[in-house]
Amino acid sequence: MSELKHGAVAVVGGGIGGIQATLDLADSGFYVYLIEEGPAIGGRMAQLDKTFPTNDCAMCMLSPKLVEVGRHPNVQIITLASVEALEGQPGNFRITLRQRPRYVDITRCIACGRCIASCVYQDAKFPSEFDVGLGKRKPIYIPFPQAVPLAAVVDPQTCIFFKSGRCPQNCLQACERGALDFTQTERLFSLDVGAVILAPGFEPYDARLVGEYGFGRYANVLTAPQFERLLSASGPTMGKVLRPSDGKAPKKVAFIHCVGSRDLRHQSYCSAVCCMYATKEAIVAKEHDHAIEPTIFYIDLRAYGKGFESLVKRAREEHGVRYVRSMISQIIEIPETKNLLIRYRDDSGSVREEEFDLVVLAVGMRPSTKGQELARKLSIELNQHSFAQTSVFSPVMSTREGVFVTGAFTGPKDIPETVIQASAAAAAVAALLAPARGTRTQAKQYPEELVPDGSPRIGVFVCHCGSNIAGVVDVKAVAEYAKTLPGVVHAENVLYTCSQDNLKHMKDVIREKKLNRVVVASCTPRNLAALFQDTIREAGLNKFLFEMVNIREQCSWVHSDQPERATEKAKSLVRMGVAKARELKPLSVQSVRVAPAALVLGGGLSGMVAALTLADSGFETHLVEKSSELWRDLQELVCIPEGEDVQGLRAKLLRTVRTHPQIRVHTNTTVKEISGFVGNFSSVLRGPQGEERIQHGVVIVATEAYEHKPNEYLYGADARVLTQRELGRALTEGPRVRAKTIVMIQCVERNEKRPYCSRICCAEAIKNALALLQQDPNRQIYVLYREMISYSFLEDLYRRARDSGVIFIHHDEQSLPVVRKENEQIVVTVRDTRLRQEVLIKPDLVVLSTGVVPDPYNEELSRLLKVPLDAQGFFVEAHIKLRPVDCTSHGIFLCGGSHAPGTIPELIAKAQAAAGRAAIILSKGQLEAGGIVASVDQEKCTACLTCLRECPFGAVFINEQGLAEIEAVKCQGCGICAADCPAKAIQLGQFEDIQELRMLEELFHPERMSAV
Amino acid sequence: MTNSEPKIVAFCCHYCAFAAADLAGVLRLKYPPNVHIIRLPCTGKLDTLYILKAFEAGADGVIVAGCLEGGCHFISGNLRAKKRVLAVKGLLARIGIAPERLEFFNLSSAQGDRFAQIAREMTERIKSLSSSVLTPLPEGKG
Amino acid sequence: MEAPLARSLEFLKQVEAHSSEPVRRCYQCDRCATGCPMVPYMQHAPNELFRLIQLGAKETVLSSNAFWFCVSCYTCSVRCPNDIDITHVMDTLRELSLREGFPPALPQARDFHELFLDCVRRSGRVSELELMARYNLKRRKPFSRLALGWELLRKGRLELWPRRVISLHEIFAPFVSSPSEGRKVEGRKGGRSQ
Amino acid sequence: MRFYPGCTLSSSAKPYKRSIDWVWKRLGIEMEELPGWTCCGATSAHALSRDLAYALPARNLALAQELGDELIVACSACYSRLKIAQKALENLQIRGRVTRVLGQSLEGHVQIKNILEVLSGHVPRIQKEKTRALEGLKIACYYGCLATRIPRVKGFDDREHPTMMERLVSATGATALDWPAKTSCCGASFSVIHEELALKMCSQILEMARRCGADVIVTSCPFCQYNLDWAQWTLSRQDGQKPKIPVLFITQLVGLALGGSEKDLMLNSHLISTEKITCRAQTAEGAL
Ligand SMILES: Cc1cc2nc3c(=O)[nH]c(=O)nc-3n(C[C@H](O)[C@H](O)[C@H](O)COP(=O)(O)OP(=O)(O)OC[C@H]3O[C@@H](n4cnc5c(N)ncnc54)[C@H](O)[C@@H]3O)c2cc1C
Ligand SMILES: Cc1cc2nc3c(=O)[nH]c(=O)nc-3n(C[C@H](O)[C@H](O)[C@H](O)COP(=O)(O)OP(=O)(O)OC[C@H]3O[C@@H](n4cnc5c(N)ncnc54)[C@H](O)[C@@H]3O)c2cc1C
Ligand code: SF4
Ligand code: SF4
Ligand code: SF4
Ligand code: SF4
Ligand code: SF4
Ligand code: SF4
Ligand code: SF4
Ligand code: SF4
């Protein structure tokens, strides 16, 4: 193998998985080609309305990421592209792409939509992919309002020009930017990359194949992805829940689970997300329209992830969502009303018929066809369900070296799991390509910053945006008016401010006229502010001496019916912008050196994986374990999926960790003290050799979770009652288990105090049961459960257990099993919900699945690290969806059982992800601090500690003088402290009080214009 | 005021309400031009002083719009802001300004439609109040 | 009802052996019950029978009326996510129940089927007229459906003289005996113990 | 092509047989009756004896296998039993047991086809050669439960939403309704042993057809035809009022379109009068 390694990476698939992997890699010194089949990135998440378990807006979370990828200097997005071939070896691949023409030059298109409005098709006629067929689009369209790249695209399948060659091409004429180019052709080209990450995601199961539910025939039967669009405020009905048949608001809405999943006629595995998204959709529907009465029909309610259980509880208790444990055989459409008749069984066992106004099918996830094609082209193997083949111990590695896989392509999973895997894949790539880090990225060079001297010299650029602004607002008048404002030394109209020639012109004007502030009145700052800031920086100005006024989205586009008033408003907005600009100050950004080492707390599986990933990426890592041995826990863990050799893995992992030159293992050691902040922590370790102080840039918490020790069911009182782990130990080391009849009880002592699902015990019970039957197939094993949590491919294992004769009996949360002793015979009774009757079992052995509790030691750790625990004692992540392994405090990362319980592959991915996230910081060498951050005026601070209390990020500390001070590196710039400070001692850069107040004054009293 | 439309200031969080206002534009929704948006990094930055200043300077109404509950980019800024708005409402009542002139809204960045609706509703609401910002003190109302 | 005691898997194995269907695989989703048109008349919905079979409650299962009320519409079978041919299991249970001497919940159904098969045995095909006549006699209601019979006859929809194709005695011999010879399995074999 | 008529086609389903013969002749389709065929065992063999339920169809399959590879079946129950047995015989154990009884090898493969499959191959001709336009006639196609629901066997049409008959109906110019009860069970196996339940099941189907505005129901199954016909006849003797929907065999409808007479197609043999259709067909003749 050649030694050459490329510092560039190809990420295939622009869903949330691909996006996260891209950002992680681009932030840690690699150049990324993000290859997307469709016309825009965003994937399925972009189509969602809200997301469980927090039910926050999908687009609010995703859109900033889209923008970030879109303008990242180390990322090139290649849309409408597919992979043709991959040659070479890890570190040195050549990837060949085929890119379909867009017929629109994205560097020119400004997404004004004029082409669309003037297309010969007066009405949108073709089903919109984004709205899953519920909405319509034209042959030329913008995929969705927040799309990145934000540009029109022509669909040659429906465009008349391509179909018949005879179209007046109104679109072409309408475009003022000359962005349309019907001569574009398909392009075949190759790129050199060191590694490849595949994230082609999933497809919803085709509900048409489940004929008994009438999807495609019954107007009011929708799929869940369609319902997401119906709920979305930017969807086809603007977020109103309306029936397709008659546009009326439905009252009774049914959700049917497992459509196409857990079904040998369709897909045998569980799709892992539909239980939760149905609950989410039911709540959101109810929030949209109180009259809606949602009913959910299900088999098992798989609420196994962090925060899931409480969402279901809220749905039940606060929103009145009705849950019915009964599957639906078929739907009948009532001919007159187009209502839908459903037969189900109620709690008493009677079959009932009920009419619903709307039915939503919770369709499962299947591997995308495009993904399967990709796998074929790249010769990577797929598993029996056609998802990417991975192994338990390397959950993000494909069967081809140097090619990694992530997200829903590896199996059904939700967004947090996808994000974790994406970070894990990025970490694995970073480790593989460590020597090439930084070889393909370039730091931009800027001229020395001029120090603004004296009074403001403001330049105002008023954009026409073709006719987008100028068609409504009298931009000339606005520019003329701007010239009259105090401090303005230059004002002009520009046709397209964002065009390359204008940017150059802007720099010239700044230099010529010695401008020291710039105001651009154009479109939203959310998209282009960074571009303009960069431009003025190139001209030697501090990038914070810039203000952007939105006269397009928030003026011309919403007031096109009142052009005069729109012009007036544009003037007011410019006046406010200029007022703020007069008060702008340059803000400095300092570089802070990063201590290039990591501290990993906890030497279990997670800790070891995290340490190895970091060490392989070239960073010194301290692995701290409080007990005498690494990965003790595993000795009790026998049965893991598909019987892989865990002990073998353990031995190998131990060897690698112990001999790795970059890892220092500290056993019998605890942390006594941690101080400092991201990039510069200083900790004292207390070990057998006494105390030692280490410097490190990041912390990874990888502490454990324990099996809960119960008090019920004769545990401790009778030797024939064991926990699953104890059984596991007995199965491997102890004398042969003799019992013939065995009862396993799930969710033991899962109650108000421990209300969450521990995620792993159902699978553990299944595996232990199979192991028991392997020893003696004539055993009788009864598993008493509330919900079988065998999500994703574990469903196959669950079926295998049933096929082997294990009998699973469901009971309600209200009627828990009873275990008692009758003359030395153990007797278990349980009320079988299906029989609606008590069942009696006389076992020789009772095994309790008691679930997982966090390490009590977490509390101390939480105090040391100043990071919060949740009510159950697990660590809280920064954002449950998008930053699942980050802590709210910068520089601290979470993995292992103590963050949330998980199976071995899940925990490995999480450990790699935490390491990858940590490596981003370490790889930088320097951290930028400052800019839009808060600072305390020491003169004014009265040490009331309000800011200390209110800062959500722990950025405030009390200095030697006893006064508040803010750690710029930690401050996120929210301004909460500034608003709360009673002494008005805190100011937030770029949003200082004086700046805000000046804007208010000038909005209403232009005549009072302060003579500054 | 010469203009018949009441003047309204909308303090919008960069991550949600401001983005929603952008979306309203992208969707070409219409709302009265009397609503002027001031962008904040988070409604948590909203100083009660700004609200008072807005009224003092001549605003007829003030909208404060932050993320949905639980959706704040900075964890709790919107909750803080809501508290402050409630407090200021109390204050307004005491100094004789109808507290209805100030309102806190939660919305997501996907709710362009809702933003336009809020702008319209607030305009209507304020029009229906007496034309002067200063209303008689509660006692005077009888 | 007394709590059924979870017993051995013997009965489960017996049903599975006779039907070649994986009764154990059922995960109690209820689809068979919610799709079955006859479930309101059944003492046990198909999945309840399955659970009882899993628990070894042979007596309860074989004396249930459920399989007698099954109309063999195959709705349950084609909708079962675990790919169990439930209808066939219902047939199996009916056969086992008769074989073990449990009184049929719908004796007329048993009679009808026996007479039907007897027709086939003797002549290779079924004559509807003959079958109806013998059935009415057997049910001791010789004149029921007279009006209908007349109407059908009048419209030319009954064949008066059955054609005898072939005797199928050899094929039948191993499986079912003629009603005139008495039931092949008489009385209860092995009593009611489970 | 060998034809397996099944027992009912010579008695209660005579009109089916007649109309098949007429239409086949009209379209020039060659089809010979399977010589020596015997009853498939429906509806009783499977109710009492597992192996008999395989052996009876197997005997016919054995006959067919010697004569050619296609066996056309008209009755849904026969079709279902033959298909089920054929599938079961893939199991070597079952095949062993059945072979022993029959004393015949069952190695060959017979392609069992539903009569609808044959007929639908002639849709373009029906469309072209029809002499009567049945425009405006609203028809509910009723497949019943057995025709499409054969476990683990890919049937001749979509299991939940078959459309073959609809295509035939459209070819005749009549309107095929989309209605939700087309594969519901009519309870035919209970019409003798439990009249009351069978009536109940039929009325639900009839009610749905009525609500969807059906003028006629067409079916391809003798049991379905008889049962729905009989149920309406019986019910009308009880209440005497509900509008009655004639229930035709699909071949009768196709025959009508192709110019068959009432007598050719035995349209006068139904319990519920088919007068309203024959009248219409006559007027349509003039119109065409
Ligand atoms: C109805 C519904 C609701 C849901 N709700 C939630 C929720 O509330 N919370 C939650 O956590 N999860 C939810 N999910 C799950 C969530 O959508 C997925 O976890 C997530 O989208 C997976 O992301 P991904 O990046 O792996 O795949 P995707 O989002 O599928 O993205 C894959 C991307 O790759 C592109 N692509 C595909 N093939 C190729 C190729 N060959 N070359 C180039 N590009 C390619 C696709 O165009 C797409 O852009 C929901 C799912 C559904 C169906
Ligand atoms: C009851 C139970 C059953 C499970 N069954 C399965 C199963 O069948 N299949 C499966 O795939 N997964 C299973 N898991 C989940 C999981 O895969 C394993 O538990 C896995 O070994 C956990 O690895 P870990 O690194 O997260 O935690 P651990 O292996 O527990 O490692 C944590 C380590 O941190 C140390 N530590 C804790 N606090 C500190 C501190 N402050 N300073 C220094 N060191 C500290 C501890 O001593 C420990 O060695 C199960 C988990 C539990 C609890
Ligand atoms: S070429 Fe014609 S059909 Fe195609 S997008 Fe332009 S105007 Fe529309
Ligand atoms: S008219 Fe031109 S600039 Fe506007 S969206 Fe269309 S292609 Fe883009
Ligand atoms: S059990 Fe699995 S497949 Fe079924 S709805 Fe829940 S998550 Fe989806
Ligand atoms: S900068 Fe001007 S031209 Fe460019 S998109 Fe914004 S408004 Fe349009
Ligand atoms: S046993 Fe464990 S995994 Fe299963 S439902 Fe209960 S807590 Fe969840
Ligand atoms: S601005 Fe926000 S993050 Fe920064 S110190 Fe103040 S409260 Fe903390
Ligand atoms: S449909 Fe199948 S899996 Fe579901 S309850 Fe019935 S037998 Fe069991
Ligand atoms: S075949 Fe029998 S058990 Fe199954 S749905 Fe039909 S009547 Fe019910």
JSON list of C-alpha atoms in Angstrom, two decimals, chain A residues 445-497:
[
{"chain": "A", "resi": 445, "resn": "GLN", "atom": "CA", "xyz": [-5.08, 35.01, 4.71]},
{"chain": "A", "resi": 446, "resn": "TYR", "atom": "CA", "xyz": [-6.55, 38.40, 5.54]},
{"chain": "A", "resi": 447, "resn": "PRO", "atom": "CA", "xyz": [-4.84, 41.78, 5.53]},
{"chain": "A", "resi": 448, "resn": "GLU", "atom": "CA", "xyz": [-3.99, 43.49, 8.76]},
{"chain": "A", "resi": 449, "resn": "GLU", "atom": "CA", "xyz": [-7.07, 45.02, 10.32]},
{"chain": "A", "resi": 450, "resn": "LEU", "atom": "CA", "xyz": [-7.33, 48.79, 10.19]},
{"chain": "A", "resi": 451, "resn": "VAL", "atom": "CA", "xyz": [-8.18, 50.38, 13.47]},
{"chain": "A", "resi": 452, "resn": "PRO", "atom": "CA", "xyz": [-11.17, 52.63, 12.90]},
{"chain": "A", "resi": 453, "resn": "ASP", "atom": "CA", "xyz": [-10.19, 56.08, 13.89]},
{"chain": "A", "resi": 454, "resn": "GLY", "atom": "CA", "xyz": [-12.46, 58.95, 14.66]},
{"chain": "A", "resi": 455, "resn": "SER", "atom": "CA", "xyz": [-16.02, 59.31, 13.49]},
{"chain": "A", "resi": 456, "resn": "PRO", "atom": "CA", "xyz": [-18.00, 56.74, 11.60]},
{"chain": "A", "resi": 457, "resn": "ARG", "atom": "CA", "xyz": [-17.65, 56.64, 7.85]},
{"chain": "A", "resi": 458, "resn": "ILE", "atom": "CA", "xyz": [-20.46, 54.47, 6.73]},
{"chain": "A", "resi": 459, "resn": "GLY", "atom": "CA", "xyz": [-21.05, 52.97, 3.31]},
{"chain": "A", "resi": 460, "resn": "VAL", "atom": "CA", "xyz": [-24.54, 51.82, 2.42]},
{"chain": "A", "resi": 461, "resn": "PHE", "atom": "CA", "xyz": [-25.22, 49.37, -0.41]},
{"chain": "A", "resi": 462, "resn": "VAL", "atom": "CA", "xyz": [-28.85, 49.07, -1.40]},
{"chain": "A", "resi": 463, "resn": "CYS", "atom": "CA", "xyz": [-29.55, 45.98, -3.40]},
{"chain": "A", "resi": 464, "resn": "HIS", "atom": "CA", "xyz": [-32.02, 45.67, -6.28]},
{"chain": "A", "resi": 465, "resn": "CYS", "atom": "CA", "xyz": [-31.86, 41.94, -6.29]},
{"chain": "A", "resi": 466, "resn": "GLY", "atom": "CA", "xyz": [-32.90, 42.28, -9.88]},
{"chain": "A", "resi": 467, "resn": "SER", "atom": "CA", "xyz": [-36.51, 43.19, -9.55]},
{"chain": "A", "resi": 468, "resn": "ASN", "atom": "CA", "xyz": [-37.00, 41.23, -6.35]},
{"chain": "A", "resi": 469, "resn": "ILE", "atom": "CA", "xyz": [-36.51, 44.32, -4.30]},
{"chain": "A", "resi": 470, "resn": "ALA", "atom": "CA", "xyz": [-36.44, 46.98, -6.94]},
{"chain": "A", "resi": 471, "resn": "GLY", "atom": "CA", "xyz": [-39.74, 45.77, -8.39]},
{"chain": "A", "resi": 472, "resn": "VAL", "atom": "CA", "xyz": [-41.51, 46.87, -5.24]},
{"chain": "A", "resi": 473, "resn": "VAL", "atom": "CA", "xyz": [-39.26, 49.19, -3.30]},
{"chain": "A", "resi": 474, "resn": "ASP", "atom": "CA", "xyz": [-38.00, 52.37, -4.86]},
{"chain": "A", "resi": 475, "resn": "VAL", "atom": "CA", "xyz": [-34.39, 51.41, -4.19]},
{"chain": "A", "resi": 476, "resn": "LYS", "atom": "CA", "xyz": [-33.04, 54.57, -5.75]},
{"chain": "A", "resi": 477, "resn": "ALA", "atom": "CA", "xyz": [-34.98, 56.67, -3.28]},
{"chain": "A", "resi": 478, "resn": "VAL", "atom": "CA", "xyz": [-33.76, 54.47, -0.46]},
{"chain": "A", "resi": 479, "resn": "ALA", "atom": "CA", "xyz": [-30.14, 54.97, -1.47]},
{"chain": "A", "resi": 480, "resn": "GLU", "atom": "CA", "xyz": [-30.66, 58.70, -1.87]},
{"chain": "A", "resi": 481, "resn": "TYR", "atom": "CA", "xyz": [-32.24, 58.78, 1.54]},
{"chain": "A", "resi": 482, "resn": "ALA", "atom": "CA", "xyz": [-29.37, 56.82, 3.03]},
{"chain": "A", "resi": 483, "resn": "LYS", "atom": "CA", "xyz": [-27.01, 59.50, 1.83]},
{"chain": "A", "resi": 484, "resn": "THR", "atom": "CA", "xyz": [-28.78, 61.99, 4.08]},
{"chain": "A", "resi": 485, "resn": "LEU", "atom": "CA", "xyz": [-28.24, 59.96, 7.22]},
{"chain": "A", "resi": 486, "resn": "PRO", "atom": "CA", "xyz": [-25.57, 61.06, 9.69]},
{"chain": "A", "resi": 487, "resn": "GLY", "atom": "CA", "xyz": [-22.35, 59.20, 9.33]},
{"chain": "A", "resi": 488, "resn": "VAL", "atom": "CA", "xyz": [-23.02, 57.96, 5.81]},
{"chain": "A", "resi": 489, "resn": "VAL", "atom": "CA", "xyz": [-20.29, 58.91, 3.41]},
{"chain": "A", "resi": 490, "resn": "HIS", "atom": "CA", "xyz": [-21.25, 56.61, 0.61]},
{"chain": "A", "resi": 491, "resn": "ALA", "atom": "CA", "xyz": [-24.51, 55.12, -0.58]},
{"chain": "A", "resi": 492, "resn": "GLU", "atom": "CA", "xyz": [-25.24, 53.39, -3.82]},
{"chain": "A", "resi": 493, "resn": "ASN", "atom": "CA", "xyz": [-27.60, 51.05, -5.58]},
{"chain": "A", "resi": 494, "resn": "VAL", "atom": "CA", "xyz": [-26.31, 47.69, -6.65]},
{"chain": "A", "resi": 495, "resn": "LEU", "atom": "CA", "xyz": [-28.05, 45.31, -8.99]},
{"chain": "A", "resi": 496, "resn": "TYR", "atom": "CA", "xyz": [-26.86, 42.21, -7.18]},
{"chain": "A", "resi": 497, "resn": "THR", "atom": "CA", "xyz": [-24.83, 42.92, -4.10]}
]
